[in-house]
Short mmCIF file of C-alpha atoms in Angstrom, two decimals:
data_model
loop_
_atom_site.label_atom_id
_atom_site.label_comp_id
_atom_site.label_asym_id
_atom_site.label_seq_id
_atom_site.Cartn_x
_atom_site.Cartn_y
_atom_site.Cartn_z
CA LYS A 772 89.01 124.12 97.71
CA ALA A 773 92.46 124.03 99.65
CA GLY A 774 93.71 120.57 100.40
CA VAL A 775 94.92 119.30 103.62
CA THR A 776 97.94 121.21 104.91
CA GLN A 777 100.67 120.08 107.28
CA THR A 778 103.22 122.09 109.49
CA PRO A 779 105.96 121.97 109.75
CA ARG A 780 106.99 120.20 106.62
CA TYR A 781 110.69 119.21 107.83
CA LEU A 782 111.76 118.77 111.32
CA ILE A 783 115.01 117.78 113.03
CA LYS A 784 114.96 116.93 116.85
CA THR A 785 117.27 115.17 119.06
CA ARG A 786 116.54 112.13 121.11
CA GLY A 787 114.67 112.75 124.36
CA GLN A 788 112.72 115.93 122.93
CA GLN A 789 109.16 116.21 122.28
CA VAL A 790 107.61 117.47 118.99
CA THR A 791 104.04 118.51 118.04
CA LEU A 792 102.80 118.28 114.47
CA SER A 793 99.88 120.05 113.05
CA CYS A 794 97.26 119.15 110.58
CA SER A 795 94.39 121.38 108.83
CA PRO A 796 91.90 119.39 107.07
CA ILE A 797 89.92 120.29 103.82
CA SER A 798 87.21 122.69 104.82
CA GLY A 799 84.04 120.71 105.93
CA HIS A 800 85.86 117.73 106.67
CA ARG A 801 85.20 116.17 110.09
CA SER A 802 87.69 113.43 110.58
CA VAL A 803 91.36 113.45 110.66
CA SER A 804 93.63 110.53 110.62
CA TRP A 805 97.46 110.46 111.24
CA TYR A 806 99.60 107.64 109.67
CA GLN A 807 103.45 107.10 110.26
CA GLN A 808 105.47 105.87 107.03
CA THR A 809 108.76 104.51 107.22
CA PRO A 810 110.82 102.27 104.60
CA GLY A 811 110.64 99.31 107.03
CA GLN A 812 107.31 99.46 108.43
CA GLY A 813 105.39 100.80 105.61
CA LEU A 814 102.18 103.02 106.32
CA GLN A 815 101.23 102.44 109.95
CA PHE A 816 97.95 103.70 111.40
CA LEU A 817 98.28 105.98 114.41
CA PHE A 818 94.75 107.29 115.45
CA GLU A 819 91.71 108.58 113.97
CA TYR A 820 89.51 111.66 115.24
CA PHE A 821 85.81 112.54 114.47
CA SER A 822 84.23 115.70 115.83
CA GLU A 823 86.90 115.91 118.50
CA THR A 824 86.71 112.29 119.82
CA GLN A 825 89.36 109.62 119.17
CA ARG A 826 87.50 106.88 117.53
CA ASN A 827 90.47 104.58 116.64
CA LYS A 828 93.68 104.12 117.95
CA GLY A 829 96.83 102.21 116.34
CA ASN A 830 99.47 100.06 118.31
CA PHE A 831 101.88 102.77 119.29
CA PRO A 832 103.36 103.44 122.64
CA GLY A 833 101.69 106.07 124.96
CA ARG A 834 104.37 108.63 123.73
CA PHE A 835 102.17 109.07 120.92
CA SER A 836 99.17 111.48 121.41
CA GLY A 837 97.00 113.43 119.46
CA ARG A 838 93.94 115.72 119.67
CA GLN A 839 91.18 117.40 117.36
CA PHE A 840 89.93 120.86 117.97
CA SER A 841 86.40 122.08 117.41
CA ASN A 842 87.27 123.47 114.01
CA SER A 843 88.51 119.94 112.99
CA ARG A 844 92.26 121.02 113.03
CA SER A 845 94.31 118.25 114.58
CA GLU A 846 97.66 117.74 116.38
CA MET A 847 99.91 115.09 117.38
CA ASN A 848 102.64 115.00 119.80
CA VAL A 849 105.54 112.54 120.45
CA SER A 850 107.13 112.84 123.74
CA THR A 851 110.49 111.46 124.71
CA LEU A 852 111.42 111.13 121.06
CA GLU A 853 113.51 107.72 119.99
CA LEU A 854 115.67 107.34 116.87
CA GLY A 855 113.15 104.99 115.50
CA ASP A 856 110.59 107.76 115.63
CA SER A 857 112.28 109.36 112.50
CA ALA A 858 109.66 108.97 109.58
CA LEU A 859 107.05 110.69 107.29
CA TYR A 860 103.99 111.58 109.42
CA LEU A 861 100.88 111.94 107.17
CA CYS A 862 97.68 113.55 107.78
CA ALA A 863 94.41 112.57 106.08
CA SER A 864 90.90 114.11 106.37
CA SER A 865 87.57 113.06 105.07
CA LEU A 866 83.87 113.98 105.37
CA GLY A 867 83.22 111.05 107.78
CA LEU A 868 84.33 107.73 108.76
CA SER A 869 84.00 104.19 107.21
CA GLY A 870 83.87 104.45 103.50
CA GLU A 871 84.67 108.19 103.12
CA THR A 872 87.84 108.80 100.93
CA GLN A 873 90.88 109.98 102.94
CA TYR A 874 92.64 112.86 101.47
CA PHE A 875 96.26 113.13 102.43
CA GLY A 876 98.40 116.11 103.29
CA PRO A 877 102.15 116.31 101.91
CA GLY A 878 103.48 115.11 105.35
CA THR A 879 105.85 116.15 107.94
CA ARG A 880 109.44 114.45 107.77
CA LEU A 881 110.71 114.12 111.12
CA LEU A 882 114.52 113.28 111.90
CA VAL A 883 115.47 112.60 115.40
CA LEU A 884 119.33 112.78 115.72
CA ALA B 114 91.28 91.53 112.12
CA GLN B 115 91.96 93.25 108.55
CA SER B 116 94.79 92.99 106.36
CA VAL B 117 95.88 93.89 102.70
CA ALA B 118 98.52 91.94 100.51
CA GLN B 119 100.37 93.45 97.61
CA PRO B 120 102.52 90.36 96.38
CA GLU B 121 104.64 92.46 94.03
CA ASP B 122 107.17 94.80 95.32
CA GLN B 123 108.10 96.03 91.98
CA VAL B 124 106.15 95.86 88.47
CA ASN B 125 108.03 97.06 85.60
CA VAL B 126 106.35 97.57 82.24
CA ALA B 127 107.15 99.54 78.86
CA GLU B 128 105.14 102.68 78.01
CA GLY B 129 102.08 101.60 76.05
CA ASN B 130 101.60 98.16 77.44
CA PRO B 131 98.95 97.26 79.94
CA LEU B 132 99.74 97.67 83.85
CA THR B 133 98.38 95.60 86.56
CA VAL B 134 99.16 96.00 90.32
CA LYS B 135 97.74 92.93 92.31
CA CYS B 136 95.77 93.41 95.51
CA THR B 137 94.09 90.81 97.93
CA TYR B 138 92.55 91.39 101.16
CA SER B 139 91.29 90.12 104.30
CA VAL B 140 88.52 91.82 106.23
CA SER B 141 85.12 90.57 108.16
CA GLY B 142 82.08 91.28 105.95
CA ASN B 143 81.86 93.53 102.96
CA PRO B 144 84.90 95.77 102.45
CA TYR B 145 85.64 99.25 101.42
CA LEU B 146 88.57 99.20 99.15
CA PHE B 147 91.00 102.04 97.82
CA TRP B 148 93.90 102.73 95.71
CA TYR B 149 96.34 105.44 96.25
CA VAL B 150 99.54 106.72 94.41
CA GLN B 151 102.49 108.13 96.10
CA TYR B 152 105.24 110.13 94.15
CA PRO B 153 108.43 110.97 95.90
CA ASN B 154 108.47 113.17 98.66
CA ARG B 155 104.84 113.42 98.34
CA GLY B 156 101.59 112.56 100.19
CA LEU B 157 99.10 109.99 99.01
CA GLN B 158 96.81 110.70 96.12
CA PHE B 159 93.49 108.96 95.76
CA LEU B 160 92.89 107.02 92.69
CA LEU B 161 89.65 105.17 92.98
CA LYS B 162 87.79 103.11 95.67
CA TYR B 163 85.03 100.60 95.69
CA ILE B 164 82.08 100.82 98.03
CA THR B 165 79.12 98.79 96.36
CA GLY B 166 77.53 98.11 93.17
CA ASP B 167 79.31 97.54 89.92
CA ASN B 168 82.58 95.53 90.43
CA LEU B 169 84.67 97.71 87.83
CA VAL B 170 85.63 100.75 89.29
CA LYS B 171 86.88 103.70 87.29
CA GLY B 172 89.00 106.20 88.52
CA SER B 173 91.42 109.01 88.03
CA TYR B 174 94.11 109.15 85.34
CA GLY B 175 92.70 106.12 83.32
CA PHE B 176 92.98 103.68 86.18
CA GLU B 177 90.52 101.19 87.09
CA ALA B 178 90.15 98.36 89.48
CA GLU B 179 88.00 95.06 89.59
CA PHE B 180 86.52 93.87 92.79
CA ASN B 181 86.42 90.26 92.88
CA LYS B 182 84.51 89.04 96.06
CA SER B 183 85.48 85.29 95.65
CA GLN B 184 89.04 85.78 95.23
CA THR B 185 89.01 88.54 97.82
CA SER B 186 90.92 90.97 95.28
CA PHE B 187 91.06 94.52 93.97
CA HIS B 188 93.71 94.53 91.32
CA LEU B 189 94.69 98.00 89.82
CA LYS B 190 94.67 98.07 86.01
CA LYS B 191 95.45 100.72 83.25
CA PRO B 192 95.39 99.69 79.56
CA SER B 193 98.25 101.75 78.34
CA ALA B 194 100.68 102.80 80.97
CA LEU B 195 102.73 106.26 80.72
CA VAL B 196 106.29 107.04 81.93
CA SER B 197 104.68 109.43 84.51
CA ASP B 198 102.78 106.40 86.02
CA SER B 199 105.92 105.45 87.67
CA ALA B 200 105.33 105.62 91.27
CA LEU B 201 104.60 103.77 94.49
CA TYR B 202 101.13 102.51 94.70
CA PHE B 203 99.01 101.37 97.61
CA CYS B 204 95.87 99.47 98.16
CA ALA B 205 94.04 99.79 101.22
CA VAL B 206 90.90 98.07 102.82
CA ARG B 207 88.55 99.10 105.61
CA GLY B 208 85.62 97.17 107.16
CA ARG B 209 82.20 98.64 107.31
CA SER B 210 82.08 99.48 111.08
CA ASN B 211 83.39 102.61 112.48
CA ASP B 212 85.46 100.74 114.85
CA TYR B 213 87.73 99.60 111.78
CA LYS B 214 90.88 101.53 110.74
CA LEU B 215 91.85 102.15 107.12
CA SER B 216 94.76 99.41 106.54
CA PHE B 217 97.26 99.70 103.89
CA GLY B 218 99.35 97.15 101.99
CA ALA B 219 103.05 97.33 101.75
CA GLY B 220 102.86 99.15 98.49
CA THR B 221 104.06 98.16 94.75
CA THR B 222 106.71 100.45 92.99
CA VAL B 223 105.76 100.59 89.16
CA THR B 224 108.35 101.53 86.92
CA VAL B 225 107.25 102.26 83.24
CA ARG B 226 110.00 102.43 81.07
CA ALA B 227 110.18 104.61 77.64
#
């Protein structure tokens, strides 16, 4: 089975722009979660989707949004980019919620200049 | 609220020696517990998890972890470390309600010297 794929892998944007990141889960997985990883803050939870519904949301400003499509693929969007949004954005998929193992993609590295 | 503590930022061991990476957690009720490993410029790789049952969990690449409810700990162990085990290790916890998210510790950098 193919693993979790994320596109693009690398991205450079300038402050004030917006960005959309994409995640394709493992086939058959219905849950997708997003995380932001930075050296200072570590791994921080952004959102979790299951069957196109947002089930959980982390403590991020409204500039961060996401959605999940009927084929379980997910996108996250960051509007009005700030320098502090520079990070590795990780997507993970799982069969379901709660105790199911989350399998991670390689991440999208975003640099905001 | 739930949280994970990895008290050691770094662990250094010699190849062939036992490796232990410590993790304690706080969560309401019984937890789901996970260990992941991250190599440079890569995503996280799943090592093992505790759901229920036997407190000793065996995972990938010779790793194991012991769930200790009274001490709220879930330490990762490997009897004989390899240089290739050098990486960043994350412990994670999740409560049993679907309202809980997966919470990660700050990570422990393991360096195994030849």
